[in-house]
Amino acid sequence: MKIKLLSVFALVLVLASSCEQKDDQAAKIQALEDKIAQLENKNTAVTPVNAQTTTSADPSTLGQFQFAEMEYDFGNINEGQVVEHVFNFTNNGQAPLVISNITASCGCTSPDWTKTPVNPGEEGFVKVVFNSAAKSGAQAPTVTIQANTNPTVTRLRLKGSVTPKLAGASAPAGPLKR
């Protein structure tokens, strides 16, 4: 009888402690849900600890691109031809314009540009060379310019169509007899 009584007492203790744990977990979950609801209602953004503060750029420290054209249509060309186009620009900003980098959208395109600062009112260039080897159909390679402008990124584009070479037109088919 004493063993049964001890067993029942132990069972009651286990059940009581598990109920307390469930109540404790439920309270923690409710507290988290309340905090989430407060954040959602405030409509405020949570700033990460490692975030840097940003300030608007002073217009007097920026250059400004003024391109005559942002896109060049090279029309129809045959596969293997190389297209070269120079995009000229004027700095309409209040500070010297500095191009920090230009990247091409693919290996078929290579850019060159004015490497020195372009003073306000002066002109610079971006030269784009497109090699159509192993290309066919509609093509639209781009170059992405990073500079001290607002916005900091500017894109220029070439577009056109490449006619593929005819298979075997330049090389004789099969073995040659002598």
PDB file of C-alpha atoms in Angstrom:
ATOM      1  CA  MET A   1       0.000   0.000   0.000  1.00  0.00           C
ATOM      2  CA  LYS A   2       2.815   2.349   0.832  1.00  0.00           C
ATOM      3  CA  ILE A   3       4.376   1.609  -2.562  1.00  0.00           C
ATOM      4  CA  LYS A   4       1.124   2.426  -4.344  1.00  0.00           C
ATOM      5  CA  LEU A   5       0.797   5.630  -2.370  1.00  0.00           C
ATOM      6  CA  LEU A   6       4.379   6.618  -3.214  1.00  0.00           C
ATOM      7  CA  SER A   7       3.770   5.822  -6.890  1.00  0.00           C
ATOM      8  CA  VAL A   8       0.644   7.941  -6.972  1.00  0.00           C
ATOM      9  CA  PHE A   9       2.497  10.793  -5.206  1.00  0.00           C
ATOM     10  CA  ALA A  10       5.368  10.591  -7.727  1.00  0.00           C
ATOM     11  CA  LEU A  11       2.902  10.595 -10.591  1.00  0.00           C
ATOM     12  CA  VAL A  12       1.178  13.665  -9.184  1.00  0.00           C
ATOM     13  CA  LEU A  13       4.559  15.443  -8.870  1.00  0.00           C
ATOM     14  CA  VAL A  14       5.475  14.605 -12.480  1.00  0.00           C
ATOM     15  CA  LEU A  15       2.125  15.798 -13.766  1.00  0.00           C
ATOM     16  CA  ALA A  16       2.299  18.966 -11.704  1.00  0.00           C
ATOM     17  CA  SER A  17       5.802  19.804 -12.909  1.00  0.00           C
ATOM     18  CA  SER A  18       4.904  19.132 -16.554  1.00  0.00           C
ATOM     19  CA  CYS A  19       1.859  21.389 -16.205  1.00  0.00           C
ATOM     20  CA  GLU A  20       4.066  24.126 -14.718  1.00  0.00           C
ATOM     21  CA  GLN A  21       6.510  23.730 -17.653  1.00  0.00           C
ATOM     22  CA  LYS A  22       3.654  23.979 -20.137  1.00  0.00           C
ATOM     23  CA  ASP A  23       2.320  27.062 -18.363  1.00  0.00           C
ATOM     24  CA  ASP A  24       5.831  28.577 -18.367  1.00  0.00           C
ATOM     25  CA  GLN A  25       6.275  27.854 -22.106  1.00  0.00           C
ATOM     26  CA  ALA A  26       2.851  29.256 -22.867  1.00  0.00           C
ATOM     27  CA  ALA A  27       3.729  32.442 -20.953  1.00  0.00           C
ATOM     28  CA  LYS A  28       7.015  32.839 -22.890  1.00  0.00           C
ATOM     29  CA  ILE A  29       5.252  32.276 -26.216  1.00  0.00           C
ATOM     30  CA  GLN A  30       2.584  34.807 -25.294  1.00  0.00           C
ATOM     31  CA  ALA A  31       5.252  37.364 -24.322  1.00  0.00           C
ATOM     32  CA  LEU A  32       7.016  36.905 -27.688  1.00  0.00           C
ATOM     33  CA  GLU A  33       3.737  37.245 -29.575  1.00  0.00           C
ATOM     34  CA  ASP A  34       2.995  40.455 -27.660  1.00  0.00           C
ATOM     35  CA  LYS A  35       6.407  41.894 -28.581  1.00  0.00           C
ATOM     36  CA  ILE A  36       5.885  41.009 -32.259  1.00  0.00           C
ATOM     37  CA  ALA A  37       2.451  42.647 -32.216  1.00  0.00           C
ATOM     38  CA  GLN A  38       3.936  45.811 -30.675  1.00  0.00           C
ATOM     39  CA  LEU A  39       6.613  45.977 -33.378  1.00  0.00           C
ATOM     40  CA  GLU A  40       4.071  45.443 -36.140  1.00  0.00           C
ATOM     41  CA  ASN A  41       1.765  48.128 -34.737  1.00  0.00           C
ATOM     42  CA  LYS A  42       4.537  50.690 -34.374  1.00  0.00           C
ATOM     43  CA  ASN A  43       5.466  50.185 -38.051  1.00  0.00           C
ATOM     44  CA  THR A  44       9.077  50.994 -37.249  1.00  0.00           C
ATOM     45  CA  ALA A  45      12.020  49.341 -38.871  1.00  0.00           C
ATOM     46  CA  VAL A  46      14.441  47.471 -36.688  1.00  0.00           C
ATOM     47  CA  THR A  47      17.968  48.657 -37.403  1.00  0.00           C
ATOM     48  CA  PRO A  48      20.616  45.927 -37.289  1.00  0.00           C
ATOM     49  CA  VAL A  49      23.487  46.487 -34.887  1.00  0.00           C
ATOM     50  CA  ASN A  50      26.080  46.484 -37.686  1.00  0.00           C
ATOM     51  CA  ALA A  51      24.176  48.935 -39.932  1.00  0.00           C
ATOM     52  CA  GLN A  52      25.975  52.097 -40.987  1.00  0.00           C
ATOM     53  CA  THR A  53      24.256  55.431 -40.988  1.00  0.00           C
ATOM     54  CA  THR A  54      23.895  57.102 -44.353  1.00  0.00           C
ATOM     55  CA  THR A  55      23.562  60.715 -45.248  1.00  0.00           C
ATOM     56  CA  SER A  56      22.431  62.258 -48.490  1.00  0.00           C
ATOM     57  CA  ALA A  57      25.276  63.187 -50.794  1.00  0.00           C
ATOM     58  CA  ASP A  58      26.029  66.865 -51.186  1.00  0.00           C
ATOM     59  CA  PRO A  59      25.265  67.788 -54.839  1.00  0.00           C
ATOM     60  CA  SER A  60      28.414  69.918 -54.924  1.00  0.00           C
ATOM     61  CA  THR A  61      30.487  66.732 -54.525  1.00  0.00           C
ATOM     62  CA  LEU A  62      28.856  64.904 -57.453  1.00  0.00           C
ATOM     63  CA  GLY A  63      29.378  64.792 -61.179  1.00  0.00           C
ATOM     64  CA  GLN A  64      26.484  64.253 -63.584  1.00  0.00           C
ATOM     65  CA  PHE A  65      26.498  62.349 -66.873  1.00  0.00           C
ATOM     66  CA  GLN A  66      24.883  63.958 -69.918  1.00  0.00           C
ATOM     67  CA  PHE A  67      25.079  61.347 -72.698  1.00  0.00           C
ATOM     68  CA  ALA A  68      23.984  62.201 -76.240  1.00  0.00           C
ATOM     69  CA  GLU A  69      22.716  58.591 -76.455  1.00  0.00           C
ATOM     70  CA  MET A  70      22.395  55.726 -73.979  1.00  0.00           C
ATOM     71  CA  GLU A  71      21.844  53.009 -76.622  1.00  0.00           C
ATOM     72  CA  TYR A  72      23.486  52.319 -79.975  1.00  0.00           C
ATOM     73  CA  ASP A  73      21.857  50.125 -82.619  1.00  0.00           C
ATOM     74  CA  PHE A  74      24.556  48.481 -84.745  1.00  0.00           C
ATOM     75  CA  GLY A  75      21.958  46.917 -87.056  1.00  0.00           C
ATOM     76  CA  ASN A  76      22.645  43.575 -88.775  1.00  0.00           C
ATOM     77  CA  ILE A  77      26.191  42.247 -88.885  1.00  0.00           C
ATOM     78  CA  ASN A  78      27.770  38.918 -89.828  1.00  0.00           C
ATOM     79  CA  GLU A  79      29.098  36.598 -87.156  1.00  0.00           C
ATOM     80  CA  GLY A  80      32.737  37.361 -86.430  1.00  0.00           C
ATOM     81  CA  GLN A  81      32.527  41.101 -87.116  1.00  0.00           C
ATOM     82  CA  VAL A  82      33.632  43.522 -84.408  1.00  0.00           C
ATOM     83  CA  VAL A  83      31.506  46.593 -83.611  1.00  0.00           C
ATOM     84  CA  GLU A  84      33.063  49.597 -81.908  1.00  0.00           C
ATOM     85  CA  HIS A  85      31.106  52.609 -80.640  1.00  0.00           C
ATOM     86  CA  VAL A  86      32.092  55.639 -78.582  1.00  0.00           C
ATOM     87  CA  PHE A  87      29.506  57.122 -76.208  1.00  0.00           C
ATOM     88  CA  ASN A  88      30.488  60.757 -75.549  1.00  0.00           C
ATOM     89  CA  PHE A  89      29.295  62.545 -72.427  1.00  0.00           C
ATOM     90  CA  THR A  90      29.476  65.948 -70.787  1.00  0.00           C
ATOM     91  CA  ASN A  91      29.812  66.444 -67.031  1.00  0.00           C
ATOM     92  CA  ASN A  92      26.814  68.621 -66.107  1.00  0.00           C
ATOM     93  CA  GLY A  93      27.532  68.276 -62.381  1.00  0.00           C
ATOM     94  CA  GLN A  94      29.145  70.669 -59.938  1.00  0.00           C
ATOM     95  CA  ALA A  95      32.225  68.546 -59.221  1.00  0.00           C
ATOM     96  CA  PRO A  96      34.754  66.595 -61.278  1.00  0.00           C
ATOM     97  CA  LEU A  97      33.186  63.359 -62.525  1.00  0.00           C
ATOM     98  CA  VAL A  98      35.254  60.264 -61.733  1.00  0.00           C
ATOM     99  CA  ILE A  99      34.445  56.881 -63.289  1.00  0.00           C
ATOM    100  CA  SER A 100      35.613  54.292 -60.770  1.00  0.00           C
ATOM    101  CA  ASN A 101      34.815  51.173 -62.811  1.00  0.00           C
ATOM    102  CA  ILE A 102      33.004  49.870 -65.877  1.00  0.00           C
ATOM    103  CA  THR A 103      31.933  46.252 -66.262  1.00  0.00           C
ATOM    104  CA  ALA A 104      30.573  44.464 -69.326  1.00  0.00           C
ATOM    105  CA  SER A 105      27.600  42.111 -69.336  1.00  0.00           C
ATOM    106  CA  CYS A 106      29.567  39.376 -71.125  1.00  0.00           C
ATOM    107  CA  GLY A 107      33.032  38.453 -72.330  1.00  0.00           C
ATOM    108  CA  CYS A 108      32.124  39.479 -75.876  1.00  0.00           C
ATOM    109  CA  THR A 109      32.114  43.139 -74.844  1.00  0.00           C
ATOM    110  CA  SER A 110      35.054  45.227 -73.663  1.00  0.00           C
ATOM    111  CA  PRO A 111      34.893  48.825 -72.450  1.00  0.00           C
ATOM    112  CA  ASP A 112      37.421  51.658 -72.341  1.00  0.00           C
ATOM    113  CA  TRP A 113      36.802  55.096 -70.816  1.00  0.00           C
ATOM    114  CA  THR A 114      38.191  58.423 -69.729  1.00  0.00           C
ATOM    115  CA  LYS A 115      40.416  57.514 -66.792  1.00  0.00           C
ATOM    116  CA  THR A 116      41.056  61.068 -65.548  1.00  0.00           C
ATOM    117  CA  PRO A 117      38.479  63.197 -63.699  1.00  0.00           C
ATOM    118  CA  VAL A 118      36.181  65.098 -66.078  1.00  0.00           C
ATOM    119  CA  ASN A 119      35.693  68.653 -64.811  1.00  0.00           C
ATOM    120  CA  PRO A 120      32.254  70.314 -64.894  1.00  0.00           C
ATOM    121  CA  GLY A 121      31.370  71.334 -68.444  1.00  0.00           C
ATOM    122  CA  GLU A 122      34.072  69.136 -69.996  1.00  0.00           C
ATOM    123  CA  GLU A 123      33.614  66.004 -72.103  1.00  0.00           C
ATOM    124  CA  GLY A 124      34.659  62.388 -71.670  1.00  0.00           C
ATOM    125  CA  PHE A 125      34.001  59.095 -73.418  1.00  0.00           C
ATOM    126  CA  VAL A 126      33.061  55.463 -72.939  1.00  0.00           C
ATOM    127  CA  LYS A 127      34.184  53.219 -75.803  1.00  0.00           C
ATOM    128  CA  VAL A 128      32.459  49.845 -76.161  1.00  0.00           C
ATOM    129  CA  VAL A 129      33.790  47.047 -78.393  1.00  0.00           C
ATOM    130  CA  PHE A 130      31.503  44.079 -79.198  1.00  0.00           C
ATOM    131  CA  ASN A 131      32.987  40.939 -80.770  1.00  0.00           C
ATOM    132  CA  SER A 132      30.279  38.872 -82.468  1.00  0.00           C
ATOM    133  CA  ALA A 133      32.375  35.682 -82.754  1.00  0.00           C
ATOM    134  CA  ALA A 134      30.267  32.662 -81.696  1.00  0.00           C
ATOM    135  CA  LYS A 135      27.180  34.885 -81.352  1.00  0.00           C
ATOM    136  CA  SER A 136      24.033  34.770 -83.429  1.00  0.00           C
ATOM    137  CA  GLY A 137      20.581  36.303 -83.391  1.00  0.00           C
ATOM    138  CA  ALA A 138      19.491  39.347 -81.412  1.00  0.00           C
ATOM    139  CA  GLN A 139      22.217  40.754 -79.175  1.00  0.00           C
ATOM    140  CA  ALA A 140      22.028  43.476 -76.500  1.00  0.00           C
ATOM    141  CA  PRO A 141      25.303  43.706 -74.552  1.00  0.00           C
ATOM    142  CA  THR A 142      25.481  46.339 -71.818  1.00  0.00           C
ATOM    143  CA  VAL A 143      28.191  48.114 -69.862  1.00  0.00           C
ATOM    144  CA  THR A 144      27.612  49.242 -66.286  1.00  0.00           C
ATOM    145  CA  ILE A 145      29.359  52.441 -65.203  1.00  0.00           C
ATOM    146  CA  GLN A 146      30.107  53.173 -61.551  1.00  0.00           C
ATOM    147  CA  ALA A 147      30.899  56.824 -60.856  1.00  0.00           C
ATOM    148  CA  ASN A 148      30.487  59.645 -58.342  1.00  0.00           C
ATOM    149  CA  THR A 149      27.057  60.494 -59.733  1.00  0.00           C
ATOM    150  CA  ASN A 150      23.506  60.196 -58.475  1.00  0.00           C
ATOM    151  CA  PRO A 151      22.537  57.440 -59.123  1.00  0.00           C
ATOM    152  CA  THR A 152      25.962  55.849 -58.806  1.00  0.00           C
ATOM    153  CA  VAL A 153      25.273  53.295 -61.567  1.00  0.00           C
ATOM    154  CA  THR A 154      24.588  54.113 -65.227  1.00  0.00           C
ATOM    155  CA  ARG A 155      24.064  51.557 -68.022  1.00  0.00           C
ATOM    156  CA  LEU A 156      24.829  51.898 -71.731  1.00  0.00           C
ATOM    157  CA  ARG A 157      23.651  49.368 -74.301  1.00  0.00           C
ATOM    158  CA  LEU A 158      24.476  48.163 -77.778  1.00  0.00           C
ATOM    159  CA  LYS A 159      21.840  46.278 -79.713  1.00  0.00           C
ATOM    160  CA  GLY A 160      21.557  44.577 -83.038  1.00  0.00           C
ATOM    161  CA  SER A 161      21.380  41.254 -84.812  1.00  0.00           C
ATOM    162  CA  VAL A 162      24.164  38.848 -85.750  1.00  0.00           C
ATOM    163  CA  THR A 163      23.752  36.660 -88.835  1.00  0.00           C
ATOM    164  CA  PRO A 164      25.387  33.274 -88.236  1.00  0.00           C
ATOM    165  CA  LYS A 165      28.041  31.936 -90.568  1.00  0.00           C
ATOM    166  CA  LEU A 166      26.874  29.212 -92.913  1.00  0.00           C
ATOM    167  CA  ALA A 167      28.150  25.825 -91.781  1.00  0.00           C
ATOM    168  CA  GLY A 168      31.102  24.738 -93.919  1.00  0.00           C
ATOM    169  CA  ALA A 169      31.097  27.865 -96.101  1.00  0.00           C
ATOM    170  CA  SER A 170      34.658  28.798 -95.279  1.00  0.00           C
ATOM    171  CA  ALA A 171      36.161  25.292 -95.064  1.00  0.00           C
ATOM    172  CA  PRO A 172      35.907  22.550 -97.670  1.00  0.00           C
ATOM    173  CA  ALA A 173      33.760  19.600 -96.668  1.00  0.00           C
ATOM    174  CA  GLY A 174      35.378  16.181 -96.425  1.00  0.00           C
ATOM    175  CA  PRO A 175      38.919  15.079 -97.325  1.00  0.00           C
ATOM    176  CA  LEU A 176      40.705  16.570-100.299  1.00  0.00           C
ATOM    177  CA  LYS A 177      42.097  14.419-103.132  1.00  0.00           C
ATOM    178  CA  ARG A 178      45.411  15.361-104.690  1.00  0.00           C
TER     179      ARG A 178
END
